Coordinates of C-alpha atoms in Angstrom, one line a residue:
Chain A
M8 CA 314.9 -52.6 51.8
A9 CA 313.1 -51.5 54.9
Q10 CA 310.6 -48.9 53.9
L11 CA 310.4 -45.9 56.1
I12 CA 307.3 -43.7 56.4
K13 CA 307.7 -40.0 56.7
G14 CA 305.7 -38.4 59.5
E15 CA 305.6 -34.9 60.9
T16 CA 308.3 -35.7 63.5
G17 CA 310.6 -37.7 61.2
E18 CA 310.7 -41.2 59.9
W19 CA 309.0 -44.3 61.2
E20 CA 309.7 -47.9 60.7
M21 CA 307.0 -50.6 60.4
V22 CA 307.3 -53.9 62.3
I23 CA 305.0 -56.5 61.0
G24 CA 304.4 -60.2 61.8
M25 CA 301.8 -62.4 60.2
E26 CA 299.5 -65.2 61.3
V27 CA 298.2 -67.2 58.4
H28 CA 295.4 -69.8 58.8
A29 CA 295.7 -72.4 56.0
Q30 CA 293.1 -75.1 55.6
V31 CA 294.7 -78.5 55.3
I32 CA 294.0 -80.5 52.1
A33 CA 292.4 -83.7 53.4
N34 CA 289.2 -85.7 52.7
S35 CA 287.9 -85.5 56.2
K36 CA 288.1 -83.2 59.2
L37 CA 290.8 -83.0 61.9
F38 CA 288.9 -85.0 64.5
S39 CA 285.9 -86.5 62.5
G40 CA 285.1 -88.3 59.3
A41 CA 282.9 -85.6 57.9
S42 CA 283.7 -84.1 54.4
T43 CA 285.8 -81.0 54.0
A44 CA 284.5 -80.1 50.5
F45 CA 283.6 -76.4 50.0
G46 CA 280.2 -75.1 49.1
A47 CA 277.9 -77.9 50.3
E48 CA 274.4 -77.5 51.6
P49 CA 274.4 -76.0 55.2
N50 CA 275.1 -78.5 58.0
S51 CA 275.3 -81.4 55.5
Q52 CA 279.0 -82.1 56.3
V53 CA 278.7 -82.2 60.1
S54 CA 279.2 -85.2 62.2
I55 CA 278.0 -85.4 65.8
V56 CA 281.6 -84.8 66.8
D57 CA 281.7 -81.5 64.9
A58 CA 278.3 -80.5 66.4
A59 CA 279.8 -81.1 69.8
M60 CA 277.2 -83.5 71.0
P61 CA 277.9 -84.6 74.6
G62 CA 280.0 -87.7 74.9
M63 CA 281.7 -87.5 71.5
L64 CA 285.4 -88.1 71.3
P65 CA 287.8 -86.5 68.9
V66 CA 290.1 -88.9 67.0
P67 CA 292.9 -87.1 65.1
N68 CA 293.3 -87.6 61.3
A69 CA 296.7 -89.3 60.6
F70 CA 297.0 -87.7 57.1
V71 CA 296.4 -84.2 58.5
V72 CA 299.3 -84.8 60.9
E73 CA 301.5 -85.9 57.9
Q74 CA 300.4 -82.7 56.0
A75 CA 301.5 -80.5 58.9
V76 CA 304.9 -82.3 59.1
K77 CA 305.3 -81.9 55.4
T78 CA 304.5 -78.2 55.6
G79 CA 306.9 -77.8 58.4
L80 CA 309.7 -79.4 56.4
G81 CA 308.8 -77.2 53.4
L82 CA 309.2 -74.1 55.7
N83 CA 312.6 -75.4 56.7
S84 CA 311.3 -75.7 60.3
K85 CA 312.0 -78.0 63.2
I86 CA 309.4 -80.8 63.7
N87 CA 308.6 -81.5 67.3
H88 CA 308.4 -85.2 68.2
T89 CA 305.8 -84.4 70.8
S90 CA 303.0 -81.9 70.6
V91 CA 300.0 -81.3 72.7
F92 CA 296.4 -80.5 71.8
E93 CA 294.9 -77.9 74.1
R94 CA 291.5 -76.3 74.6
K95 CA 291.2 -72.6 73.8
N96 CA 288.0 -71.5 75.6
Y97 CA 285.6 -68.9 74.3
F98 CA 281.9 -68.6 73.4
Y99 CA 280.6 -67.9 70.0
P100 CA 277.6 -69.3 68.2
D101 CA 279.7 -70.9 65.4
L102 CA 281.9 -72.7 68.0
P103 CA 279.6 -75.5 69.4
Q104 CA 282.1 -77.0 71.7
G105 CA 282.6 -73.7 73.6
Y106 CA 286.3 -74.3 73.0
Q107 CA 288.6 -74.7 70.0
I108 CA 291.0 -77.7 70.0
S109 CA 294.3 -76.1 69.2
Q110 CA 298.0 -76.4 70.1
F111 CA 299.5 -73.8 72.5
E112 CA 302.6 -74.5 74.5
H113 CA 303.8 -77.5 72.4
P114 CA 303.1 -77.0 68.7
I115 CA 303.8 -79.7 66.1
V116 CA 306.3 -77.4 64.2
G117 CA 308.8 -75.0 65.7
E118 CA 311.2 -72.4 64.3
G119 CA 312.1 -72.1 60.7
V120 CA 312.8 -69.7 57.9
I121 CA 311.7 -68.9 54.3
E122 CA 313.1 -66.7 51.6
I123 CA 310.9 -64.0 50.0
D124 CA 311.5 -62.4 46.6
L125 CA 311.1 -58.6 46.6
P126 CA 310.1 -56.5 43.6
D127 CA 313.6 -55.1 43.2
G128 CA 315.0 -58.6 42.7
S129 CA 316.5 -58.9 46.1
V130 CA 315.8 -61.8 48.5
K131 CA 315.1 -61.5 52.3
E132 CA 314.7 -64.2 55.0
I133 CA 311.6 -64.2 57.1
G134 CA 311.6 -66.3 60.3
I135 CA 308.8 -68.7 61.0
T136 CA 308.0 -68.9 64.7
R137 CA 305.8 -71.9 64.7
L138 CA 303.1 -73.9 62.9
H139 CA 300.3 -75.6 64.9
L140 CA 297.2 -77.6 64.1
E141 CA 293.7 -76.5 65.2
Q142 CA 290.1 -76.8 64.4
D143 CA 288.3 -74.3 62.2
A144 CA 285.0 -72.8 63.5
G145 CA 281.7 -72.8 61.7
K146 CA 280.3 -69.9 59.7
S147 CA 277.9 -67.3 60.8
V148 CA 275.7 -65.5 58.3
H149 CA 274.5 -62.1 59.6
D150 CA 272.8 -60.6 56.6
Q151 CA 269.7 -62.8 56.2
H152 CA 267.6 -61.6 59.0
P153 CA 267.3 -58.3 61.0
T154 CA 267.7 -59.8 64.4
K155 CA 269.0 -63.3 63.9
S156 CA 272.3 -64.9 62.8
Y157 CA 272.3 -68.2 60.8
V158 CA 275.0 -70.8 61.6
D159 CA 276.4 -73.4 59.3
L160 CA 278.8 -75.9 60.9
N161 CA 280.2 -77.4 57.7
R162 CA 283.6 -75.8 58.3
S163 CA 283.5 -76.6 62.0
G164 CA 286.3 -79.0 62.7
C165 CA 288.1 -78.7 59.4
A166 CA 291.9 -78.9 60.0
L167 CA 293.8 -75.6 60.0
M168 CA 297.5 -74.9 60.2
E169 CA 298.2 -71.6 61.9
I170 CA 301.6 -70.4 60.6
V171 CA 303.1 -67.6 62.6
S172 CA 306.0 -65.5 61.3
E173 CA 308.6 -63.6 63.3
P174 CA 308.1 -59.8 63.2
D175 CA 310.7 -59.6 60.4
I176 CA 308.5 -57.9 57.9
R177 CA 309.2 -54.2 57.3
G178 CA 306.6 -53.0 54.8
P179 CA 303.5 -53.8 52.8
E180 CA 305.6 -55.1 49.8
E181 CA 307.4 -57.5 52.1
A182 CA 304.1 -58.6 53.6
V183 CA 302.7 -59.3 50.1
A184 CA 305.9 -61.1 49.1
Y185 CA 305.7 -63.2 52.3
L186 CA 302.1 -64.2 51.8
S187 CA 302.7 -65.0 48.1
K188 CA 305.7 -67.2 48.8
L189 CA 303.9 -69.0 51.7
R190 CA 301.0 -69.7 49.4
M191 CA 303.3 -70.9 46.6
I192 CA 305.1 -73.3 49.0
L193 CA 301.8 -74.7 50.4
R194 CA 300.5 -75.2 46.8
Y195 CA 303.7 -77.0 45.8
L196 CA 303.4 -79.2 48.8
E197 CA 299.7 -79.8 48.1
T198 CA 299.0 -79.2 51.8
C199 CA 296.6 -76.2 51.2
D200 CA 295.0 -75.0 48.0
G201 CA 295.8 -71.4 48.9
N202 CA 292.3 -70.3 47.7
M203 CA 291.9 -67.0 49.5
D204 CA 288.4 -66.3 47.9
E205 CA 287.0 -69.5 49.5
G206 CA 288.7 -68.7 52.8
S207 CA 291.1 -71.6 52.7
M208 CA 293.9 -69.2 53.4
R209 CA 293.3 -66.2 55.8
A210 CA 295.7 -63.7 57.2
D211 CA 295.9 -61.7 60.4
V212 CA 298.5 -59.0 60.4
N213 CA 300.3 -57.7 63.6
I214 CA 301.5 -54.2 63.1
S215 CA 303.4 -51.7 65.2
V216 CA 305.6 -48.7 64.3
R217 CA 308.8 -47.3 65.9
K218 CA 311.5 -44.8 65.3
P219 CA 314.1 -46.6 63.2
G220 CA 316.2 -48.8 65.5
G221 CA 314.2 -47.7 68.5
P222 CA 312.3 -49.9 71.0
L223 CA 309.3 -51.9 69.7
G224 CA 306.0 -50.1 69.7
I225 CA 302.6 -51.4 70.9
R226 CA 301.0 -53.5 68.2
A227 CA 297.5 -53.9 66.9
E228 CA 296.3 -57.2 65.4
I229 CA 294.3 -56.7 62.1
K230 CA 291.9 -59.5 61.2
N231 CA 289.9 -60.2 58.0
V232 CA 292.8 -59.4 55.7
N233 CA 291.9 -61.9 53.0
S234 CA 293.6 -61.0 49.8
L235 CA 297.1 -59.8 48.7
K236 CA 295.5 -56.4 47.9
A237 CA 293.9 -56.2 51.3
V238 CA 297.2 -56.9 53.0
Q239 CA 298.8 -53.9 51.2
Q240 CA 295.8 -51.6 51.9
A241 CA 295.3 -52.6 55.6
I242 CA 299.0 -52.1 56.4
D243 CA 299.0 -48.7 54.6
F244 CA 296.0 -47.6 56.6
E245 CA 297.0 -49.0 60.0
V246 CA 300.5 -47.6 59.8
R247 CA 299.2 -44.1 59.1
R248 CA 296.7 -44.4 61.9
Q249 CA 299.3 -45.4 64.4
I250 CA 301.8 -42.7 63.4
E251 CA 299.1 -40.0 63.7
I252 CA 298.2 -41.2 67.2
L253 CA 301.8 -41.2 68.3
E254 CA 302.7 -37.9 66.7
D255 CA 299.7 -36.3 68.5
G256 CA 301.2 -37.5 71.7
G257 CA 298.7 -40.4 72.2
E258 CA 299.3 -44.1 72.7
V259 CA 298.4 -47.0 70.5
V260 CA 296.1 -49.4 72.2
Q261 CA 297.0 -53.1 72.1
E262 CA 293.8 -54.5 70.5
T263 CA 292.2 -56.6 67.7
R264 CA 291.0 -54.5 64.8
L265 CA 288.9 -55.5 61.8
W266 CA 289.9 -54.6 58.2
D267 CA 286.8 -53.2 56.4
P268 CA 287.6 -53.5 52.7
A269 CA 284.5 -51.4 51.7
K270 CA 285.4 -48.4 53.9
M271 CA 289.2 -49.1 53.5
E272 CA 289.8 -48.7 57.2
T273 CA 290.5 -50.8 60.3
R274 CA 288.3 -50.5 63.3
S275 CA 288.4 -51.7 66.9
M276 CA 286.7 -55.1 67.7
R277 CA 285.8 -54.2 71.3
S278 CA 284.1 -57.6 71.9
K279 CA 287.5 -59.3 71.6
E280 CA 289.0 -57.6 74.6
E281 CA 287.8 -59.9 77.2
A282 CA 287.9 -62.9 74.9
H283 CA 291.7 -62.8 75.0
D284 CA 291.5 -64.7 78.3
Y285 CA 291.3 -68.1 76.6
R286 CA 292.3 -70.2 79.7
Y287 CA 294.2 -72.8 77.6
F288 CA 294.6 -76.3 79.1
P289 CA 295.6 -79.7 77.7
D290 CA 292.5 -81.4 76.2
P291 CA 291.8 -84.3 78.4
D292 CA 290.2 -86.2 75.5
L293 CA 293.5 -86.3 73.6
L294 CA 296.9 -87.8 74.5
P295 CA 300.1 -86.1 73.4
L296 CA 300.8 -86.5 69.6
H297 CA 304.0 -88.3 68.8
V298 CA 305.8 -88.1 65.5
T299 CA 308.9 -90.4 65.1
Q300 CA 312.1 -89.5 63.3
E301 CA 311.3 -92.4 60.9
Q302 CA 307.9 -90.9 60.0
I303 CA 309.6 -87.5 59.5
D304 CA 312.3 -89.0 57.3
A305 CA 309.7 -90.9 55.2
I306 CA 307.7 -87.7 54.7
K307 CA 310.9 -85.8 53.8
A308 CA 311.6 -88.4 51.1
T309 CA 308.2 -87.4 49.4
L310 CA 308.9 -83.6 49.3
P311 CA 308.6 -82.2 45.8
E312 CA 311.1 -79.7 44.4
L313 CA 310.1 -76.5 46.2
P314 CA 309.7 -73.1 44.4
D315 CA 313.2 -71.7 45.4
E316 CA 315.0 -74.8 44.4
K317 CA 313.2 -74.9 41.1
K318 CA 313.9 -71.2 40.4
H319 CA 317.6 -71.7 41.0
R320 CA 317.6 -74.8 38.8
F321 CA 315.9 -73.0 36.0
M322 CA 318.5 -70.2 36.2
Q323 CA 321.5 -72.5 36.3
A324 CA 320.5 -75.4 34.1
H325 CA 318.4 -73.5 31.5
G326 CA 320.1 -70.1 31.6
L327 CA 316.9 -68.2 32.3
S328 CA 316.9 -64.8 33.9
A329 CA 315.8 -64.4 37.5
Y330 CA 312.6 -62.7 36.3
D331 CA 311.7 -65.4 33.8
A332 CA 312.4 -68.1 36.3
S333 CA 310.2 -66.5 39.0
V334 CA 307.3 -66.0 36.5
L335 CA 307.5 -69.7 35.5
I336 CA 307.7 -71.1 39.1
A337 CA 304.8 -69.0 40.4
E338 CA 302.5 -72.0 39.8
K339 CA 303.7 -75.6 39.8
A340 CA 301.5 -76.4 36.7
R341 CA 303.2 -73.5 34.9
A342 CA 306.7 -74.7 35.7
D343 CA 305.7 -78.3 34.6
Y344 CA 304.3 -76.9 31.4
F345 CA 307.5 -75.0 30.7
E346 CA 309.7 -78.0 31.3
A347 CA 307.6 -80.2 29.0
A348 CA 307.7 -77.5 26.3
A349 CA 311.4 -77.0 26.7
N350 CA 312.2 -80.7 26.5
N351 CA 314.8 -81.2 23.8
N352 CA 314.4 -77.6 22.8
D353 CA 316.1 -74.2 23.3
P354 CA 314.9 -73.5 26.9
K355 CA 315.2 -69.7 26.6
L356 CA 313.1 -69.7 23.4
A357 CA 310.6 -72.0 25.1
A358 CA 310.4 -69.7 28.1
N359 CA 309.8 -66.7 25.9
W360 CA 306.9 -68.5 24.2
V361 CA 305.4 -69.7 27.4
I362 CA 305.6 -66.3 29.2
N363 CA 304.9 -63.8 26.4
E364 CA 302.7 -65.7 24.0
L365 CA 301.0 -68.5 25.8
L366 CA 300.3 -66.8 29.2
G367 CA 299.3 -63.6 27.4
G368 CA 297.0 -65.5 25.0
L369 CA 295.3 -67.5 27.8
N370 CA 294.9 -64.4 29.8
K371 CA 293.2 -62.6 26.9
D372 CA 290.8 -65.5 26.4
G373 CA 290.2 -65.8 30.2
L374 CA 291.5 -69.4 30.3
D375 CA 293.6 -71.2 32.9
L376 CA 296.7 -73.1 31.9
E377 CA 294.8 -76.3 32.6
D378 CA 292.3 -75.4 29.9
S379 CA 295.0 -74.3 27.4
P380 CA 294.0 -75.4 23.8
I381 CA 297.8 -75.8 23.2
K382 CA 299.4 -78.6 25.2
A383 CA 303.0 -78.3 26.4
E384 CA 304.3 -80.8 23.9
Q385 CA 302.5 -78.9 21.1
L386 CA 304.1 -75.6 22.1
G387 CA 307.4 -77.5 22.2
G388 CA 306.7 -78.6 18.6
L389 CA 306.3 -75.0 17.5
V390 CA 309.5 -74.0 19.3
A391 CA 311.3 -76.8 17.5
L392 CA 310.1 -75.6 14.1
I393 CA 311.4 -72.1 14.9
S394 CA 314.8 -73.5 16.1
D395 CA 315.4 -75.6 13.0
N396 CA 314.4 -72.7 10.7
T397 CA 311.3 -74.5 9.3
I398 CA 309.3 -71.3 10.0
S399 CA 310.3 -67.8 10.9
G400 CA 309.5 -66.2 14.2
K401 CA 306.9 -64.0 12.5
I402 CA 305.1 -66.9 10.8
A403 CA 305.3 -68.7 14.1
K404 CA 303.0 -66.1 15.7
D405 CA 300.4 -66.8 13.0
V406 CA 300.8 -70.6 13.6
F407 CA 300.4 -70.0 17.3
A408 CA 297.2 -68.0 16.8
E409 CA 295.9 -70.9 14.7
M410 CA 296.9 -73.4 17.3
M411 CA 295.0 -71.4 20.0
K412 CA 291.9 -71.6 17.8
S413 CA 292.1 -75.2 16.6
G414 CA 294.4 -77.0 19.0
K415 CA 296.1 -78.6 16.0
D416 CA 299.9 -79.4 16.0
A417 CA 302.2 -76.7 14.6
A418 CA 303.6 -79.1 12.0
V419 CA 300.1 -79.9 10.7
I420 CA 299.2 -76.2 10.4
V421 CA 302.5 -75.4 8.6
E422 CA 302.0 -78.3 6.2
E423 CA 298.3 -77.5 5.5
K424 CA 298.8 -73.8 4.9
G425 CA 302.2 -74.2 3.1
L426 CA 304.0 -71.9 5.6
K427 CA 307.4 -73.6 5.4
Q428 CA 310.1 -71.0 5.3
V429 CA 311.8 -70.7 1.9
T430 CA 315.5 -71.1 2.5
D431 CA 316.2 -72.1 -1.1
T432 CA 318.4 -69.2 -2.2
G433 CA 317.4 -69.7 -5.9
A434 CA 313.7 -69.1 -5.1
I435 CA 314.6 -66.1 -2.9
E436 CA 316.8 -64.7 -5.6
A437 CA 314.0 -64.9 -8.2
I438 CA 311.7 -62.9 -5.9
I439 CA 314.3 -60.3 -5.2
D440 CA 315.0 -59.9 -9.0
E441 CA 311.3 -59.3 -9.5
V442 CA 311.2 -56.7 -6.7
I443 CA 314.2 -54.9 -8.1
A444 CA 312.7 -54.9 -11.6
E445 CA 309.4 -53.5 -10.3
N446 CA 311.0 -50.6 -8.4
P447 CA 313.6 -48.9 -10.5
D448 CA 313.2 -45.5 -8.9
N449 CA 313.8 -46.8 -5.4
V450 CA 316.7 -48.9 -6.5
A451 CA 318.3 -45.8 -7.9
A452 CA 317.6 -43.8 -4.8
Y453 CA 319.0 -46.5 -2.6
R454 CA 322.2 -46.7 -4.7
G455 CA 322.3 -42.9 -4.5
G456 CA 322.7 -43.2 -0.7
K457 CA 319.2 -43.5 0.8
D458 CA 320.1 -46.5 3.0
K459 CA 316.8 -46.4 4.8
L460 CA 315.1 -47.8 1.7
F461 CA 316.7 -51.2 2.5
G462 CA 313.8 -51.9 4.8
F463 CA 311.4 -51.2 2.0
F464 CA 313.0 -53.9 -0.1
V465 CA 312.9 -56.5 2.7
G466 CA 309.2 -55.7 3.2
Q467 CA 308.4 -56.1 -0.5
V468 CA 310.3 -59.5 -0.7
M469 CA 308.6 -60.8 2.5
K470 CA 305.2 -59.7 1.1
K471 CA 305.7 -61.5 -2.2
S472 CA 306.9 -64.6 -0.4
Q473 CA 303.9 -64.4 2.0
G474 CA 306.3 -64.1 4.9
K475 CA 307.9 -67.4 4.2
A476 CA 311.3 -66.2 2.9
N477 CA 314.1 -66.8 5.5
P478 CA 314.8 -63.2 6.7
A479 CA 318.6 -63.8 7.1
A480 CA 318.9 -65.1 3.5
V481 CA 316.7 -62.2 2.2
N482 CA 319.0 -59.7 3.9
E483 CA 322.1 -61.3 2.6
I484 CA 321.0 -61.7 -1.0
L485 CA 319.4 -58.2 -1.1
K486 CA 322.6 -56.5 0.0
E487 CA 324.5 -58.4 -2.6
K488 CA 322.1 -57.5 -5.5
L489 CA 321.6 -53.9 -4.5
G490 CA 325.3 -53.5 -3.9
Chain B
M169 CA 299.4 -67.3 95.8
S170 CA 297.2 -64.3 96.4
E171 CA 293.6 -64.8 97.3
L172 CA 290.8 -64.5 94.7
S173 CA 288.7 -61.4 95.2
K174 CA 285.0 -61.1 94.5
D175 CA 285.8 -59.3 91.3
D176 CA 288.1 -62.2 90.2
V177 CA 285.2 -64.6 90.7
K178 CA 282.9 -62.3 88.9
K179 CA 285.2 -62.3 85.9
I180 CA 285.6 -66.1 85.9
A181 CA 281.9 -66.5 86.1
R182 CA 281.4 -64.2 83.2
L183 CA 284.0 -66.0 81.1
A184 CA 282.1 -69.3 81.9
R185 CA 278.8 -67.5 81.1
L186 CA 277.5 -68.2 84.6
K187 CA 275.1 -65.8 86.2
M188 CA 276.0 -65.1 89.8
E189 CA 274.3 -62.7 92.2
D190 CA 276.5 -60.5 94.5
D191 CA 275.9 -62.4 97.7
E192 CA 276.8 -65.6 95.9
L193 CA 280.1 -64.2 94.7
E194 CA 281.4 -63.9 98.3
R195 CA 280.6 -67.5 99.1
R196 CA 282.1 -68.8 95.8
A197 CA 285.3 -66.8 96.4
E198 CA 285.7 -68.5 99.8
S199 CA 285.2 -72.0 98.4
I200 CA 287.5 -71.4 95.4
N201 CA 290.1 -70.0 97.8
G202 CA 289.9 -73.2 99.8
I203 CA 290.7 -75.2 96.7
L204 CA 293.5 -72.9 95.8
Q205 CA 295.0 -73.3 99.3
W206 CA 295.0 -77.1 98.8
M207 CA 296.8 -76.6 95.4
E208 CA 299.4 -74.5 97.2
Q209 CA 300.0 -77.4 99.5
L210 CA 300.5 -79.7 96.5
N211 CA 302.9 -77.1 95.1
E212 CA 305.2 -77.8 98.0
V213 CA 306.1 -81.2 96.5
D214 CA 309.4 -80.9 94.6
T215 CA 308.6 -81.8 91.0
D216 CA 311.8 -80.6 89.3
N217 CA 313.0 -83.2 86.8
V218 CA 309.6 -84.9 86.8
E219 CA 307.9 -85.1 83.4
P220 CA 304.2 -84.0 83.5
L221 CA 301.9 -87.0 83.6
R222 CA 299.6 -86.8 80.6
N223 CA 297.7 -90.0 81.2
V224 CA 297.8 -92.9 83.7
A225 CA 297.4 -95.6 81.1
D226 CA 300.5 -96.4 79.1
I227 CA 298.9 -96.0 75.7
E228 CA 299.6 -94.0 72.5
L229 CA 297.2 -91.5 70.9
A230 CA 295.0 -93.4 68.4
L231 CA 294.8 -91.8 65.0
R232 CA 292.3 -92.5 62.2
E233 CA 292.7 -92.9 58.4
D234 CA 291.7 -89.9 56.3
V235 CA 288.4 -91.4 55.1
M236 CA 285.2 -89.5 54.7
N237 CA 282.7 -91.7 56.5
D238 CA 280.5 -89.4 58.6
G239 CA 278.1 -86.4 58.2
G240 CA 275.4 -86.1 55.6
Y241 CA 272.6 -86.0 58.2
P242 CA 271.7 -82.3 58.6
D243 CA 268.2 -83.2 60.0
K244 CA 269.8 -85.2 62.9
V245 CA 272.4 -82.4 63.5
L246 CA 269.6 -79.8 63.7
S247 CA 267.1 -81.9 65.7
N248 CA 268.1 -80.1 68.9
A249 CA 268.4 -76.6 67.4
P250 CA 266.3 -74.0 69.3
E251 CA 265.3 -72.6 65.9
E252 CA 266.3 -73.5 62.3
T253 CA 265.6 -72.4 58.7
Q254 CA 266.9 -73.7 55.4
G255 CA 269.3 -76.0 57.1
F256 CA 270.9 -73.3 59.3
Y257 CA 270.8 -73.0 63.0
V258 CA 269.1 -69.7 63.9
V259 CA 270.4 -67.8 66.9
P260 CA 270.0 -64.2 68.2
K261 CA 272.2 -61.9 66.2
V262 CA 275.8 -61.8 67.3
V263 CA 278.0 -59.6 65.2
E264 CA 281.6 -58.7 65.8

């Protein structure tokens, strides 16, 4: 569903590719043994390798290499048996080496493809161009002093995976869907925590516009697009900007632009123009990186079930709708919770309770699933009580509310409060007889043709039974008695 | 290969953050062109079907275990900083 934009001279098509930087989950950095934890005191997680002291040698982290291979496999991509670390040369205060060790001509992961889920329920394939390993830079703080910048090198040398997509994305919705799916895959693989607030996942968006089916336009690279919302907003703005330029007879300049979320605009980063001459060359401190087929196969054997596989399984094995399945797989913890709650239960009913009641309730209380007062097995217990008619769906909501408060098991609450559904027809008959005796006028009216009063009688019976009467039995017996 | 001009040398010097006066640029262009000519000569050797030589020793890249065993010495790291405050390096303001 390529989204076209109407301009003054007709329709325009967007052509978008994304470069995502994902920080690799590891204890230590790409080339040093310093910690990668977020939020430490400035420069407390810096080794002399990260500070680029003369004579220091980088030694690659074996686990980070495995993580990159694992991610490549999760992106259905080709793993390259030989890759080469190169130096990308530029000067900036938070880059003490004067170059970033990256991969250029020979990345560790080559071409692949992932599926994205669009809001209209359709699926589209987005090509992956490559994934390569590189060092992160440090962090500059500009707002602490009028004429000085402060530099913290804690992030310097942390391992990043740069994941580059093909220019297959055709609109902001597809871009958001791509980034969401990529984040989901990385989190399932546990190779990146996907935390965009802390900067462990950052996106650059390459955008150009063209007449539908026409030759590719000149693109601008938008940096600092660091949330799903920002992706949408930056694309909306940049596409408009380019169309206006082109329709006024101008030309789009190939350049790097910065997204400013406060002003809701992109602006040129002139300083980057010359910096594009990075003069890459193989890092003489590092030999080519070799990954054997045996290593790749061993990593492949550890891959978890990925989001799309899980979604299809939920639909086929549990009979869930595509929508319910996609809500449940959005987070691995959520999918695991559902499976535990659905164990030996009606899966559709369990899915309803997880999606509508549990997620809604947690959201209302501002809680994460991990902090849920109701454990998956406990919710399963509640679902089981509904399925075997011990309690009605209506009573179940009260039990659920009590479980959210106290964390007690559903069966305990039902026992303590005497909420067991009354299925004993004798008892229900007795209540119905009482109700009929108390409302002679309504009985007469109903028998005289006012069918709508049936609901009134059901309500009265349920009230008298404190909601515990089995609704199906009430309906049946009422109909019989009111005849 | 075409010869490097004075402007090319000026650009290279700037990328390497080297300050060069005008009269020096001419001299540097000449010497760099000398090196390039020698490279041209090497280019005459037929290297089709020859794998690039990454290193002369027949060894594999050594990797390390993912163990946190370094860092934690901000004072040492900052000991050569031109200026520091609250654990940060302090540099002239550079904003993109």
